[in-house]
Amino acid sequence: MALRLVADFDLGKDVLPWLRAQRAVSEASGAGSGGADVLENDYESLHVLNVERNGNIIYTYKDDKGNVVFGLYDCQTRQNELLYTFEKDLQVFSCSVNSERTLLAASLVQSTKEGKRNELQPGSKCLTLLVEIHPVNNVKVLKAVDSYIWVQFLYPHIESHPLPENHLLLISEEKYIEQFRIHVAQEDGNRVVIKNSGHLPRDRIAEDFVWAQWDMSEQRLYYIDLKKSRSILKCIQFYADESYNLMFEVPLDISLSNSGFKLVNFGCDYHQYRDKFSKHLTLCVFTNHTGSLCVCYSPKCASWGQITYSVFYIHKGHSKTFTTSLENVGSHMTKGITFLNLDYYVAVYLPGHFFHLLNVQHPDLICHNLFLTGNNEMIDMLPHCPLQSLSGSLVLDCCSGKLYRALLSQSSLLQLLQNTCLDCEKMAALHCALYCGQGAQFLEAQIIQWISENVSACHSFDLIQEFIIASSYWSVYSETSNMDKLLPHSSVLTWNTEIPGITLVTEDIALPLMKVLSFKGYWEKLNSNLEYVKYAKPHFHYNNSVVRREWHNLISEEKTGKRRSAAYVRNILDNAVKVISNLEARNLGPRLTPLLQEEDSHQRLLMGLMVSELKDHFLRHLQGVEKKKIEQMVLDYISKLLDLICHIVETNWRKHNLHSWVLHFNSRGSAAEFAVFHIMTRILEATNSLFLPLPPGFHTLHTILGVQCLPLHNLLHCIDSGVLLLTETAVIRLMKDLDNTEKNEKLKFSIIVRLPPPRNSMINKSSFSVEFLPLNYFIEILTDIESSNQALYPFEGHDNVDAEFVEEAALKHTAMLLGL
């Protein structure tokens, strides 16, 4: 399946055996049943209460006396610890432990069993306790009220030393949030006690809200309050120094006025997940390290024939609302829609019906999202229980008590890429797979192998082009947080084809109003994204058309006799040398193909120009990044482009068992040679439209294969149309290696008359088009004589030169030099 869940924790495997062992020890010591006494049928009472920021898992169960027992599983040591036993038959629904494990906060309600007396204080429905547990000592009642209270300790970023003050959030069903400040002190050695427990200072940090979510990893509180029936999303950031700030507020076009009260990720509300989900709204906020901020929303469903859900890409300034119809829906459907945070993607799925991967960083085109529906086995293999998406990629299955890491499966995505018939699914699967691998050579090799065998499989986009652009993007993506704004991640700019099974509406949304003046970390990146949305018109993505423009400027200047400075020329050629060196340093193994083995000034100029233009592009937009780092990023990116092209040619070369002898004209081209010629032609098509450079030697190899594989009239047509370029190396090999049969002489003559006209060049012994040095040399001699004559007799008139005579003389001179 596209989504792979890797279990990090399982109550049945990581806790239950320990509890049984504790019971056995207790019985053997004659202590009888105690707090750790767990019978076989007590497993149903064992469930997860909370996952703290440090990864520790708090769970609870009932012993054989009905007492509530709290335990903790340490994710680092993989050990269990008994925290506290509350000797009353109550139901616990919220619990949190501070980072030092000295304080425990818990909220309990009356047991639902009939005939049970009220164990709580008269008139109260919920009892919220604060307990000293190092060692177990005093118990303080924080709240005894007729409404539900949730608890959550704050975890400072610096955990190397204990803080004298602990902060505890209390979230009330009466729509307010308080923060308690709890001072602790050590007495009698390591004993930790609460100071001034009779009066704990507290602040009310939010009120009149209808929805709230806790981000345990980043210590953020998101909540929505209603102002004039408008839903306003706000965020509070808690810091290591125990301060906090309201970071932003932004209006959302969603209706929550009749939705009741809902909390997300304030522990695991086990009993809530046992209820039916069919009529509940789903709302959650996801972020990632790149500064993205997404709000995922699915309203209450009036009927199960159709599902609608929206994603507000707040960091992009727009929202997308998706609608899909469901088939074979039972009358008693209890499973609700699930949103999962997968970092670069958001997953939306309804078990048994559909699975949707949404690209968070590049949400503009629907083809970069993967939508699967129907009886696809990838959908059927996903858990059918509701999942709770915690911070990062952690996912909690409250029903089974399992904690997973949610990952995208490379193997399943490759399988989908190979098997699907839809271009949109091929596109999405390709990008998902490359995101998972991010430059992994094994993954790229598998994709190249498939592309080589299915180069014409896509009709809506060029498969080679898309692979080269996307893979090169991921190779440097992690170098800077702004790379998604500076480099294209796809060759496709528009997508007008509908995605089967889903409709889409895109709308602009209001940007957040930031409430602070200085930003660090995530907030700096989010603010940068918002500034980009506001002011980046047009967008900053690099376009190689700047190289095309500079290339044509150089040719135009050449025609008019202008020349760039020697320093400019030297810099361009030095750039190309650096790219080739960087490329060769990446690949220490031998290459079978004769690429990168000749001086190809045409491609070296393109390389050098691209280095220059891309470096200027980065320097303009990456302020504060060292120039040396920018230069290396540019070299890495262009080297990756060229390396991928080499890799595609090399893969096909090896696949068809070709060797260097193929460059000798001793027989007609085989089917294997024609296959390589075909893939090289497709590479040429892909790079030409983007004006990308090719590895030096590519045109020579392509032309020689063309000579061997194509009939003469097809060969000449390819030359005339620019598909094959006549390089100096290729022409010399043709002249020397072909014997002088009538057929070969006809071929030679046809090649010679198609040699490009020579031009004076700013680079010695090179040309903007393709070189043929013997011919060029003779023309230079004629040009020098002409220049000398003009200098000696500047006022004399000049007759027109007989072009045919010059051509014949040049060809005869060339034949003499070659010994033909």
Tab-separated table of N, CA and C in Angstrom, residues 483-530:
chain	number	residue	atom	x	y	z
A	483	MET	N	14.145	26.515	-1.386
A	483	MET	CA	14.389	25.896	-2.683
A	483	MET	C	13.099	25.683	-3.479
A	484	ASP	N	11.981	25.441	-2.776
A	484	ASP	CA	10.718	25.216	-3.485
A	484	ASP	C	10.257	26.471	-4.222
A	485	LYS	N	10.762	27.639	-3.824
A	485	LYS	CA	10.384	28.877	-4.497
A	485	LYS	C	11.332	29.232	-5.634
A	486	LEU	N	12.516	28.626	-5.636
A	486	LEU	CA	13.569	29.047	-6.557
A	486	LEU	C	13.767	28.110	-7.737
A	487	LEU	N	13.490	26.828	-7.548
A	487	LEU	CA	13.711	25.853	-8.619
A	487	LEU	C	12.398	25.182	-8.994
A	488	PRO	N	12.207	24.873	-10.262
A	488	PRO	CA	11.000	24.126	-10.659
A	488	PRO	C	11.083	22.695	-10.162
A	489	HIS	N	9.984	22.173	-9.661
A	489	HIS	CA	9.967	20.769	-9.243
A	489	HIS	C	9.288	19.911	-10.284
A	490	SER	N	8.725	20.547	-11.309
A	490	SER	CA	7.998	19.820	-12.351
A	490	SER	C	8.159	20.560	-13.667
A	491	SER	N	8.113	19.810	-14.759
A	491	SER	CA	8.152	20.427	-16.087
A	491	SER	C	6.761	20.833	-16.553
A	492	VAL	N	5.729	20.406	-15.834
A	492	VAL	CA	4.339	20.680	-16.209
A	492	VAL	C	3.873	21.950	-15.510
A	493	LEU	N	3.388	22.909	-16.263
A	493	LEU	CA	2.941	24.182	-15.712
A	493	LEU	C	1.430	24.255	-15.557
A	494	THR	N	0.698	23.527	-16.372
A	494	THR	CA	-0.763	23.518	-16.287
A	494	THR	C	-1.263	22.091	-16.442
A	495	TRP	N	-2.427	21.835	-15.884
A	495	TRP	CA	-3.049	20.514	-16.001
A	495	TRP	C	-4.571	20.711	-16.086
A	496	ASN	N	-5.117	20.462	-17.240
A	496	ASN	CA	-6.541	20.712	-17.468
A	496	ASN	C	-7.379	19.443	-17.526
A	497	THR	N	-6.727	18.307	-17.392
A	497	THR	CA	-7.450	17.032	-17.450
A	497	THR	C	-8.055	16.707	-16.089
A	498	GLU	N	-9.308	16.295	-16.072
A	498	GLU	CA	-9.962	15.943	-14.819
A	498	GLU	C	-9.373	14.662	-14.237
A	499	ILE	N	-9.396	14.585	-12.923
A	499	ILE	CA	-8.974	13.378	-12.218
A	499	ILE	C	-10.211	12.527	-11.972
A	500	PRO	N	-10.237	11.299	-12.464
A	500	PRO	CA	-11.441	10.474	-12.316
A	500	PRO	C	-11.831	10.284	-10.853
A	501	GLY	N	-13.111	10.499	-10.547
A	501	GLY	CA	-13.641	10.210	-9.227
A	501	GLY	C	-13.663	11.372	-8.268
A	502	ILE	N	-13.141	12.549	-8.699
A	502	ILE	CA	-13.061	13.661	-7.748
A	502	ILE	C	-13.215	14.985	-8.482
A	503	THR	N	-13.891	15.925	-7.834
A	503	THR	CA	-13.990	17.287	-8.368
A	503	THR	C	-13.303	18.246	-7.402
A	504	LEU	N	-12.929	19.397	-7.913
A	504	LEU	CA	-12.093	20.313	-7.153
A	504	LEU	C	-12.532	21.744	-7.386
A	505	VAL	N	-12.584	22.519	-6.297
A	505	VAL	CA	-12.825	23.967	-6.369
A	505	VAL	C	-11.703	24.665	-5.599
A	506	THR	N	-11.025	25.602	-6.256
A	506	THR	CA	-9.941	26.362	-5.636
A	506	THR	C	-10.387	27.792	-5.376
A	507	GLU	N	-10.094	28.297	-4.182
A	507	GLU	CA	-10.479	29.655	-3.820
A	507	GLU	C	-9.321	30.346	-3.096
A	508	ASP	N	-9.200	31.638	-3.320
A	508	ASP	CA	-8.249	32.431	-2.548
A	508	ASP	C	-8.772	32.619	-1.133
A	509	ILE	N	-7.860	32.674	-0.174
A	509	ILE	CA	-8.246	32.856	1.227
A	509	ILE	C	-7.435	33.995	1.828
A	510	ALA	N	-7.929	34.506	2.945
A	510	ALA	CA	-7.212	35.573	3.645
A	510	ALA	C	-5.934	35.014	4.258
A	511	LEU	N	-4.891	35.828	4.262
A	511	LEU	CA	-3.635	35.443	4.894
A	511	LEU	C	-3.680	35.766	6.383
A	512	PRO	N	-2.922	35.049	7.199
A	512	PRO	CA	-2.934	35.300	8.640
A	512	PRO	C	-2.421	36.697	8.982
A	513	LEU	N	-2.964	37.234	10.037
A	513	LEU	CA	-2.438	38.456	10.618
A	513	LEU	C	-1.446	38.054	11.698
A	514	MET	N	-0.155	38.274	11.430
A	514	MET	CA	0.870	37.892	12.390
A	514	MET	C	0.866	38.891	13.542
A	515	LYS	N	0.960	38.364	14.762
A	515	LYS	CA	0.798	39.197	15.963
A	515	LYS	C	2.111	39.519	16.656
A	516	VAL	N	3.227	39.052	16.109
A	516	VAL	CA	4.536	39.365	16.684
A	516	VAL	C	5.392	40.021	15.616
A	517	LEU	N	6.468	40.657	16.033
A	517	LEU	CA	7.301	41.427	15.113
A	517	LEU	C	8.565	40.700	14.682
A	518	SER	N	9.076	39.796	15.500
A	518	SER	CA	10.292	39.060	15.144
A	518	SER	C	9.989	37.564	15.137
A	519	PHE	N	10.673	36.856	14.260
A	519	PHE	CA	10.370	35.441	14.067
A	519	PHE	C	11.649	34.626	14.099
A	520	LYS	N	11.516	33.402	14.584
A	520	LYS	CA	12.614	32.443	14.566
A	520	LYS	C	12.080	31.073	14.186
A	521	GLY	N	12.962	30.244	13.650
A	521	GLY	CA	12.605	28.862	13.367
A	521	GLY	C	11.437	28.739	12.418
A	522	TYR	N	10.470	27.929	12.804
A	522	TYR	CA	9.300	27.683	11.960
A	522	TYR	C	8.588	28.974	11.590
A	523	TRP	N	8.443	29.861	12.544
A	523	TRP	CA	7.667	31.084	12.302
A	523	TRP	C	8.353	31.980	11.281
A	524	GLU	N	9.655	31.976	11.259
A	524	GLU	CA	10.381	32.737	10.240
A	524	GLU	C	10.096	32.178	8.850
A	525	LYS	N	10.050	30.847	8.748
A	525	LYS	CA	9.777	30.220	7.449
A	525	LYS	C	8.338	30.446	7.015
A	526	LEU	N	7.397	30.349	7.965
A	526	LEU	CA	6.000	30.622	7.624
A	526	LEU	C	5.835	32.064	7.165
A	527	ASN	N	6.436	32.998	7.885
A	527	ASN	CA	6.330	34.402	7.503
A	527	ASN	C	6.940	34.646	6.130
A	528	SER	N	8.059	33.950	5.833
A	528	SER	CA	8.673	34.062	4.507
A	528	SER	C	7.725	33.561	3.427
A	529	ASN	N	7.040	32.452	3.700
A	529	ASN	CA	6.065	31.934	2.740
A	529	ASN	C	4.933	32.922	2.501
A	530	LEU	N	4.460	33.550	3.573
A	530	LEU	CA	3.360	34.511	3.453
A	530	LEU	C	3.808	35.757	2.690
